[in-house]
Amino acid sequence: MGILEVKGVNKRFGGLQALGDVNLSVKQNTVHAIIGPNGAGKSTLLNCLVGKLMPDSGSVMFDGQSVLGRKPHEINQMGISRVFQTPEIFADLSVLENVMIPCFARRDGAFRLHAYETVGSERDIRGQAEHMLEDVNMADKRHMHAGSLSRGDKRRLEMAMCLVQEPKLLLLDEPTAGMARADTNNTIDLLKEIKAKRDITMCIIEHDMHVVFSLAERITVLAQGTPLVEETPENIKGHPKVREAYLGEAQV
Ligand SMILES: Nc1ncnc2c1ncn2[C@@H]1O[C@H](COP(=O)(O)OP(=O)(O)OP(=O)(O)O)[C@@H](O)[C@H]1O
Ligand SMILES: [Mg+2]
C-alpha cells in the first residue's frame, strides 16, 4: 500500500475525458514522477488530489483516509502541500511574510480544533519562517518584495511556503518550468537536500527529463488521461509506451 492510492479516477470536462480510469500508487518516502505530453491530464490529476476538482468517479486515499469531498485546506491539514504550475505567492508582501502566512493558517486551523490552545506565537512563527528560508538558501532575500524575485526564486519561495507546513506529501507541478539550466540544477539539488533531511514523499510532474531522471525513483507515463506504464527510471528509457504517449500512437 502506498501513502497515496488513486483508484479508477475519471474526470470529464463536457465532452472531453480528461482522466480515464487512473490508478496510481505512490510509496511513502519516494519521489514519484508523472510525465506525459501537454494536455495528458497531469495537472487535472493533481487538482483531484488537493480538492480543487472533484472526480466523477473513483477513489483517492491518502495515509489511509479518503481526500474526496474534503475542502482544500482540510486536505492540506492532512499533510498534502502543492507547488503550483504558476507560482502562487503574495507579490506585495515580503518573502518572510509569505512564508509566515501558511504558519498562521496552520496555527489558526489548529486553534479552531483545540479552542484554548495556541500552537505558536507570532515570534515563534517568525523564527520558523526564518529557519525555513535558511533551508532553501533565501535568508538574504527575506525582506525583498516577493513580486520582485526572479522566476527561480519565486519557485523556491513557493516551495518554502509548502515545506514550512511540514507536509507528508509534496506535490510539484512543473517546478522547473521556464527556468535556466543553472536554476533547474539548483532546484534539483534543493529537492535532494529536502528529501535527505525529512520524511517526505514527493510527486513531481515534469517535462524536463533531466529533472525526472535526477530525482524520480518511479515514473508513471500518462497519455490522454490514462496511465500507460509505471516503471523505474532505468526501465523507462526507450520504452515503447513512452514513445506512444509522446507521439500519440503505438511505435512497437
Ligand atoms: N477546467 C477545465 N475545463 C475544461 N477543460 C479543462 C479544464 N482543465 C483542463 N482541461 C482540459 O483537460 C485536458 C488535460 O489538461 P491538464 O491541464 O490536466 O493537462 P497537463 O497534462 O497538465 O498539460 P500541460 O503539460 O500542458 O500542463 C486538456 O485538454 C485541457 O484543455
Ligand atoms: Mg499541467
mmCIF file of C-alpha atoms and ligand atoms in Angstrom:
data_model
loop_
_atom_site.group_PDB
_atom_site.id
_atom_site.type_symbol
_atom_site.label_atom_id
_atom_site.label_comp_id
_atom_site.label_asym_id
_atom_site.label_seq_id
_atom_site.Cartn_x
_atom_site.Cartn_y
_atom_site.Cartn_z
ATOM 1 C CA MET A 1 0.000 0.000 0.000
ATOM 2 C CA GLY A 2 1.279 3.444 -0.928
ATOM 3 C CA ILE A 3 0.828 6.612 1.123
ATOM 4 C CA LEU A 4 -1.254 7.796 -1.851
ATOM 5 C CA GLU A 5 -3.622 5.373 -3.575
ATOM 6 C CA VAL A 6 -5.627 6.573 -6.583
ATOM 7 C CA LYS A 7 -8.104 4.036 -7.952
ATOM 8 C CA GLY A 8 -10.321 4.217 -11.032
ATOM 9 C CA VAL A 9 -10.437 8.028 -11.175
ATOM 10 C CA ASN A 10 -12.424 9.553 -14.033
ATOM 11 C CA LYS A 11 -12.929 13.241 -14.810
ATOM 12 C CA ARG A 12 -14.771 14.726 -17.761
ATOM 13 C CA PHE A 13 -14.933 18.368 -18.872
ATOM 14 C CA GLY A 14 -18.041 18.386 -21.087
ATOM 15 C CA GLY A 15 -17.216 16.084 -23.988
ATOM 16 C CA LEU A 16 -13.540 15.720 -23.018
ATOM 17 C CA GLN A 17 -12.407 12.741 -20.942
ATOM 18 C CA ALA A 18 -9.511 14.450 -19.130
ATOM 19 C CA LEU A 19 -8.874 11.448 -16.833
ATOM 20 C CA GLY A 20 -9.899 7.907 -17.738
ATOM 21 C CA ASP A 21 -9.638 5.164 -15.142
ATOM 22 C CA VAL A 22 -6.486 6.475 -13.458
ATOM 23 C CA ASN A 23 -4.757 4.162 -10.985
ATOM 24 C CA LEU A 24 -1.679 5.398 -9.164
ATOM 25 C CA SER A 25 0.145 4.141 -6.094
ATOM 26 C CA VAL A 26 2.839 6.350 -4.571
ATOM 27 C CA LYS A 27 5.048 4.668 -1.959
ATOM 28 C CA GLN A 28 5.968 6.503 1.233
ATOM 29 C CA ASN A 29 9.289 8.419 1.196
ATOM 30 C CA THR A 30 9.808 8.018 -2.550
ATOM 31 C CA VAL A 31 9.951 10.527 -5.389
ATOM 32 C CA HIS A 32 7.353 9.560 -7.988
ATOM 33 C CA ALA A 33 7.292 11.399 -11.318
ATOM 34 C CA ILE A 34 4.275 11.752 -13.588
ATOM 35 C CA ILE A 35 5.231 12.539 -17.160
ATOM 36 C CA GLY A 36 3.249 12.908 -20.366
ATOM 37 C CA PRO A 37 2.597 15.344 -23.207
ATOM 38 C CA ASN A 38 0.700 18.644 -22.894
ATOM 39 C CA GLY A 39 -2.963 18.027 -22.142
ATOM 40 C CA ALA A 40 -2.329 14.474 -20.850
ATOM 41 C CA GLY A 41 -4.246 15.273 -17.648
ATOM 42 C CA LYS A 42 -1.323 15.670 -15.236
ATOM 43 C CA SER A 43 -2.483 18.927 -13.605
ATOM 44 C CA THR A 44 -6.086 17.710 -13.608
ATOM 45 C CA LEU A 45 -4.958 14.658 -11.633
ATOM 46 C CA LEU A 46 -3.140 16.858 -9.115
ATOM 47 C CA ASN A 47 -6.223 19.068 -8.821
ATOM 48 C CA CYS A 48 -8.248 15.971 -7.904
ATOM 49 C CA LEU A 49 -5.750 15.128 -5.141
ATOM 50 C CA VAL A 50 -5.925 18.512 -3.416
ATOM 51 C CA GLY A 51 -9.659 19.205 -3.522
ATOM 52 C CA LYS A 52 -9.594 21.715 -6.395
ATOM 53 C CA LEU A 53 -11.546 19.298 -8.600
ATOM 54 C CA MET A 54 -13.955 16.507 -7.718
ATOM 55 C CA PRO A 55 -13.502 13.360 -9.833
ATOM 56 C CA ASP A 56 -16.675 11.973 -11.456
ATOM 57 C CA SER A 57 -15.824 8.547 -10.029
ATOM 58 C CA GLY A 58 -13.035 6.631 -8.325
ATOM 59 C CA SER A 59 -11.242 6.939 -5.005
ATOM 60 C CA VAL A 60 -8.258 8.892 -3.680
ATOM 61 C CA MET A 61 -6.845 7.664 -0.377
ATOM 62 C CA PHE A 62 -4.050 9.463 1.461
ATOM 63 C CA ASP A 63 -2.467 7.885 4.526
ATOM 64 C CA GLY A 64 -5.476 5.564 4.832
ATOM 65 C CA GLN A 65 -8.133 8.306 4.566
ATOM 66 C CA SER A 66 -10.217 9.479 1.627
ATOM 67 C CA VAL A 67 -9.497 13.020 0.429
ATOM 68 C CA LEU A 68 -12.594 13.203 -1.774
ATOM 69 C CA GLY A 69 -15.276 15.603 -0.599
ATOM 70 C CA ARG A 70 -12.840 17.434 1.684
ATOM 71 C CA LYS A 71 -12.042 21.121 1.296
ATOM 72 C CA PRO A 72 -8.537 22.087 0.032
ATOM 73 C CA HIS A 73 -7.479 23.427 3.471
ATOM 74 C CA GLU A 74 -8.621 20.187 5.148
ATOM 75 C CA ILE A 75 -6.535 18.142 2.703
ATOM 76 C CA ASN A 76 -3.652 20.499 3.408
ATOM 77 C CA GLN A 77 -4.051 19.795 7.123
ATOM 78 C CA MET A 78 -3.976 16.042 6.373
ATOM 79 C CA GLY A 79 -0.398 16.612 5.144
ATOM 80 C CA ILE A 80 -0.577 17.327 1.410
ATOM 81 C CA SER A 81 1.017 20.516 0.029
ATOM 82 C CA ARG A 82 1.295 21.562 -3.562
ATOM 83 C CA VAL A 83 3.619 23.740 -5.620
ATOM 84 C CA PHE A 84 1.511 25.076 -8.489
ATOM 85 C CA GLN A 85 2.392 25.211 -12.209
ATOM 86 C CA THR A 86 2.253 29.013 -11.870
ATOM 87 C CA PRO A 87 3.727 30.139 -8.511
ATOM 88 C CA GLU A 88 1.020 31.283 -6.074
ATOM 89 C CA ILE A 89 2.732 33.875 -3.915
ATOM 90 C CA PHE A 90 1.668 37.208 -2.422
ATOM 91 C CA ALA A 91 3.579 39.615 -4.680
ATOM 92 C CA ASP A 92 3.150 42.727 -2.478
ATOM 93 C CA LEU A 93 4.349 41.077 0.722
ATOM 94 C CA SER A 94 7.923 40.394 1.748
ATOM 95 C CA VAL A 95 9.500 36.984 1.233
ATOM 96 C CA LEU A 96 9.425 36.413 5.004
ATOM 97 C CA GLU A 97 5.744 37.387 5.304
ATOM 98 C CA ASN A 98 4.907 34.960 2.505
ATOM 99 C CA VAL A 99 6.435 32.089 4.476
ATOM 100 C CA MET A 100 4.732 33.231 7.700
ATOM 101 C CA ILE A 101 1.248 33.114 6.140
ATOM 102 C CA PRO A 102 0.948 29.295 5.942
ATOM 103 C CA CYS A 103 2.234 29.104 9.544
ATOM 104 C CA PHE A 104 -0.572 31.386 10.720
ATOM 105 C CA ALA A 105 -3.097 29.396 8.686
ATOM 106 C CA ARG A 106 -1.812 26.202 10.289
ATOM 107 C CA ARG A 107 -1.846 27.692 13.783
ATOM 108 C CA ASP A 108 -5.319 29.153 13.399
ATOM 109 C CA GLY A 109 -6.600 25.883 11.909
ATOM 110 C CA ALA A 110 -5.258 24.068 14.962
ATOM 111 C CA PHE A 111 -6.635 26.839 17.208
ATOM 112 C CA ARG A 112 -10.112 26.098 15.917
ATOM 113 C CA LEU A 113 -9.626 22.416 16.674
ATOM 114 C CA HIS A 114 -8.294 22.944 20.217
ATOM 115 C CA ALA A 115 -10.202 26.014 21.303
ATOM 116 C CA TYR A 116 -7.998 27.006 24.272
ATOM 117 C CA GLU A 117 -4.583 26.060 22.999
ATOM 118 C CA THR A 118 -2.466 28.295 20.790
ATOM 119 C CA VAL A 119 0.146 26.452 18.814
ATOM 120 C CA GLY A 120 2.576 29.280 18.177
ATOM 121 C CA SER A 121 3.069 32.944 18.954
ATOM 122 C CA GLU A 122 3.917 35.438 16.219
ATOM 123 C CA ARG A 123 7.549 35.374 17.376
ATOM 124 C CA ASP A 124 7.719 31.565 17.088
ATOM 125 C CA ILE A 125 6.185 31.757 13.643
ATOM 126 C CA ARG A 126 8.685 34.387 12.500
ATOM 127 C CA GLY A 127 11.518 32.163 13.769
ATOM 128 C CA GLN A 128 10.061 29.140 11.992
ATOM 129 C CA ALA A 129 9.757 31.084 8.714
ATOM 130 C CA GLU A 130 13.303 32.467 9.018
ATOM 131 C CA HIS A 131 14.640 28.979 9.631
ATOM 132 C CA MET A 132 12.773 27.709 6.574
ATOM 133 C CA LEU A 133 14.251 30.474 4.414
ATOM 134 C CA GLU A 134 17.728 29.396 5.532
ATOM 135 C CA ASP A 135 16.893 25.833 4.468
ATOM 136 C CA VAL A 136 16.043 26.982 0.936
ATOM 137 C CA ASN A 137 19.027 29.401 0.824
ATOM 138 C CA MET A 138 16.861 32.525 0.693
ATOM 139 C CA ALA A 139 17.631 34.057 4.092
ATOM 140 C CA ASP A 140 19.401 37.029 2.461
ATOM 141 C CA LYS A 141 16.243 37.831 0.439
ATOM 142 C CA ARG A 142 13.769 37.754 3.346
ATOM 143 C CA HIS A 143 12.965 41.491 3.252
ATOM 144 C CA MET A 144 12.569 41.698 -0.547
ATOM 145 C CA HIS A 145 9.133 42.081 -2.130
ATOM 146 C CA ALA A 146 8.104 38.619 -3.334
ATOM 147 C CA GLY A 147 6.918 40.123 -6.645
ATOM 148 C CA SER A 148 10.428 41.349 -7.441
ATOM 149 C CA LEU A 149 12.047 37.889 -7.193
ATOM 150 C CA SER A 150 13.380 36.027 -10.223
ATOM 151 C CA ARG A 151 11.280 33.160 -11.558
ATOM 152 C CA GLY A 152 13.625 30.620 -9.942
ATOM 153 C CA ASP A 153 13.402 32.360 -6.561
ATOM 154 C CA LYS A 154 9.586 32.606 -6.766
ATOM 155 C CA ARG A 155 9.500 28.817 -7.172
ATOM 156 C CA ARG A 156 11.933 28.414 -4.282
ATOM 157 C CA LEU A 157 9.737 30.706 -2.147
ATOM 158 C CA GLU A 158 6.641 28.695 -3.033
ATOM 159 C CA MET A 159 8.482 25.547 -2.004
ATOM 160 C CA ALA A 160 9.376 27.175 1.326
ATOM 161 C CA MET A 161 5.690 28.103 1.816
ATOM 162 C CA CYS A 162 4.773 24.436 1.306
ATOM 163 C CA LEU A 163 7.618 22.923 3.321
ATOM 164 C CA VAL A 164 7.058 25.128 6.366
ATOM 165 C CA GLN A 165 3.770 23.236 6.773
ATOM 166 C CA GLU A 166 5.821 20.026 7.166
ATOM 167 C CA PRO A 167 3.810 18.067 4.601
ATOM 168 C CA LYS A 168 3.960 14.297 4.364
ATOM 169 C CA LEU A 169 3.328 14.544 0.631
ATOM 170 C CA LEU A 170 4.634 17.369 -1.556
ATOM 171 C CA LEU A 171 3.065 17.673 -4.999
ATOM 172 C CA LEU A 172 5.129 19.643 -7.501
ATOM 173 C CA ASP A 173 3.613 20.722 -10.824
ATOM 174 C CA GLU A 174 6.495 21.505 -13.196
ATOM 175 C CA PRO A 175 8.768 23.019 -10.520
ATOM 176 C CA THR A 176 11.446 23.980 -13.053
ATOM 177 C CA ALA A 177 9.219 25.261 -15.883
ATOM 178 C CA GLY A 178 10.792 28.249 -17.624
ATOM 179 C CA MET A 179 13.999 28.095 -15.561
ATOM 180 C CA ALA A 180 17.518 28.449 -16.935
ATOM 181 C CA ARG A 181 19.669 25.307 -16.584
ATOM 182 C CA ALA A 182 21.583 26.689 -13.568
ATOM 183 C CA ASP A 183 18.322 27.417 -11.694
ATOM 184 C CA THR A 184 16.988 23.986 -12.671
ATOM 185 C CA ASN A 185 20.099 22.321 -11.272
ATOM 186 C CA ASN A 186 19.785 24.362 -8.054
ATOM 187 C CA THR A 187 16.171 23.185 -7.734
ATOM 188 C CA ILE A 188 17.219 19.553 -8.236
ATOM 189 C CA ASP A 189 19.872 19.949 -5.508
ATOM 190 C CA LEU A 190 17.372 21.636 -3.200
ATOM 191 C CA LEU A 191 14.802 18.860 -3.638
ATOM 192 C CA LYS A 192 17.501 16.252 -2.999
ATOM 193 C CA GLU A 193 18.532 18.076 0.203
ATOM 194 C CA ILE A 194 14.916 18.290 1.370
ATOM 195 C CA LYS A 195 14.425 14.594 0.659
ATOM 196 C CA ALA A 196 17.564 13.687 2.609
ATOM 197 C CA LYS A 197 16.569 15.796 5.644
ATOM 198 C CA ARG A 198 12.874 14.927 6.014
ATOM 199 C CA ASP A 199 10.413 12.076 5.963
ATOM 200 C CA ILE A 200 8.655 13.259 2.858
ATOM 201 C CA THR A 201 7.069 11.753 -0.234
ATOM 202 C CA MET A 202 7.200 13.765 -3.448
ATOM 203 C CA CYS A 203 5.059 13.509 -6.529
ATOM 204 C CA ILE A 204 6.524 15.570 -9.334
ATOM 205 C CA ILE A 205 5.101 16.471 -12.728
ATOM 206 C CA GLU A 206 7.843 17.387 -15.174
ATOM 207 C CA HIS A 207 8.552 17.800 -18.859
ATOM 208 C CA ASP A 208 12.317 18.140 -18.320
ATOM 209 C CA MET A 209 13.693 14.584 -18.387
ATOM 210 C CA HIS A 210 16.962 15.739 -16.789
ATOM 211 C CA VAL A 211 14.936 16.664 -13.682
ATOM 212 C CA VAL A 212 12.902 13.455 -13.839
ATOM 213 C CA PHE A 213 15.939 11.184 -14.123
ATOM 214 C CA SER A 214 17.846 13.125 -11.442
ATOM 215 C CA LEU A 215 15.097 12.702 -8.842
ATOM 216 C CA ALA A 216 12.494 10.052 -9.572
ATOM 217 C CA GLU A 217 12.506 6.518 -8.222
ATOM 218 C CA ARG A 218 9.269 5.582 -10.050
ATOM 219 C CA ILE A 219 7.798 7.115 -13.185
ATOM 220 C CA THR A 220 4.203 6.985 -14.416
ATOM 221 C CA VAL A 221 3.565 7.887 -18.045
ATOM 222 C CA LEU A 222 0.189 9.485 -18.650
ATOM 223 C CA ALA A 223 -1.332 9.927 -22.122
ATOM 224 C CA GLN A 224 -4.798 11.249 -22.946
ATOM 225 C CA GLY A 225 -5.816 10.906 -19.313
ATOM 226 C CA THR A 226 -4.742 7.293 -18.832
ATOM 227 C CA PRO A 227 -1.569 5.844 -17.286
ATOM 228 C CA LEU A 228 0.253 3.779 -19.911
ATOM 229 C CA VAL A 229 3.117 2.443 -17.831
ATOM 230 C CA GLU A 230 4.694 2.716 -14.364
ATOM 231 C CA GLU A 231 8.371 1.854 -14.172
ATOM 232 C CA THR A 232 11.784 2.629 -12.682
ATOM 233 C CA PRO A 233 13.852 5.299 -14.497
ATOM 234 C CA GLU A 234 16.233 2.598 -15.808
ATOM 235 C CA ASN A 235 13.408 0.630 -17.399
ATOM 236 C CA ILE A 236 11.540 3.570 -18.847
ATOM 237 C CA LYS A 237 14.211 4.897 -21.200
ATOM 238 C CA GLY A 238 13.305 3.915 -24.752
ATOM 239 C CA HIS A 239 10.107 2.185 -23.537
ATOM 240 C CA PRO A 240 7.609 1.842 -26.417
ATOM 241 C CA LYS A 241 4.808 3.173 -24.172
ATOM 242 C CA VAL A 242 6.759 6.408 -23.666
ATOM 243 C CA ARG A 243 7.041 6.884 -27.419
ATOM 244 C CA GLU A 244 3.347 6.019 -27.677
ATOM 245 C CA ALA A 245 2.494 8.720 -25.125
ATOM 246 C CA TYR A 246 4.517 11.418 -26.829
ATOM 247 C CA LEU A 247 3.691 10.529 -30.428
ATOM 248 C CA GLY A 248 0.067 9.616 -29.818
ATOM 249 C CA GLU A 249 0.334 6.210 -31.468
ATOM 250 C CA ALA A 250 1.973 2.864 -30.751
ATOM 251 C CA GLN A 251 5.509 2.635 -32.081
ATOM 252 C CA VAL A 252 6.000 -1.047 -31.336
HETATM 253 N N1 LIG B 1 -11.285 23.442 -16.072
HETATM 254 C C1 LIG B 1 -11.242 22.862 -17.287
HETATM 255 N N2 LIG B 1 -12.279 22.934 -18.131
HETATM 256 C C2 LIG B 1 -12.245 22.340 -19.333
HETATM 257 N N3 LIG B 1 -11.186 21.631 -19.809
HETATM 258 C C3 LIG B 1 -10.119 21.534 -19.000
HETATM 259 C C4 LIG B 1 -10.072 22.144 -17.709
HETATM 260 N N4 LIG B 1 -8.869 21.859 -17.133
HETATM 261 C C5 LIG B 1 -8.204 21.114 -18.031
HETATM 262 N N5 LIG B 1 -8.930 20.923 -19.148
HETATM 263 C C6 LIG B 1 -8.528 20.121 -20.303
HETATM 264 O O1 LIG B 1 -8.201 18.821 -19.832
HETATM 265 C C7 LIG B 1 -7.069 18.308 -20.526
HETATM 266 C C8 LIG B 1 -5.959 17.988 -19.534
HETATM 267 O O2 LIG B 1 -5.445 19.227 -19.047
HETATM 268 P P1 LIG B 1 -4.270 19.294 -17.979
HETATM 269 O O3 LIG B 1 -4.087 20.727 -17.645
HETATM 270 O O4 LIG B 1 -4.561 18.360 -16.876
HETATM 271 O O5 LIG B 1 -3.042 18.754 -18.834
HETATM 272 P P2 LIG B 1 -1.494 18.669 -18.420
HETATM 273 O O6 LIG B 1 -1.084 17.253 -18.640
HETATM 274 O O7 LIG B 1 -1.279 19.255 -17.087
HETATM 275 O O8 LIG B 1 -0.838 19.565 -19.569
HETATM 276 P P3 LIG B 1 0.461 20.552 -19.503
HETATM 277 O O9 LIG B 1 1.644 19.640 -19.645
HETATM 278 O O10 LIG B 1 0.276 21.427 -20.696
HETATM 279 O O11 LIG B 1 0.425 21.311 -18.216
HETATM 280 C C9 LIG B 1 -6.693 19.369 -21.568
HETATM 281 O O12 LIG B 1 -7.281 19.027 -22.801
HETATM 282 C C10 LIG B 1 -7.285 20.638 -21.000
HETATM 283 O O13 LIG B 1 -7.597 21.560 -22.020
HETATM 284 MG MG MG B 2 -0.249 20.902 -16.371
#
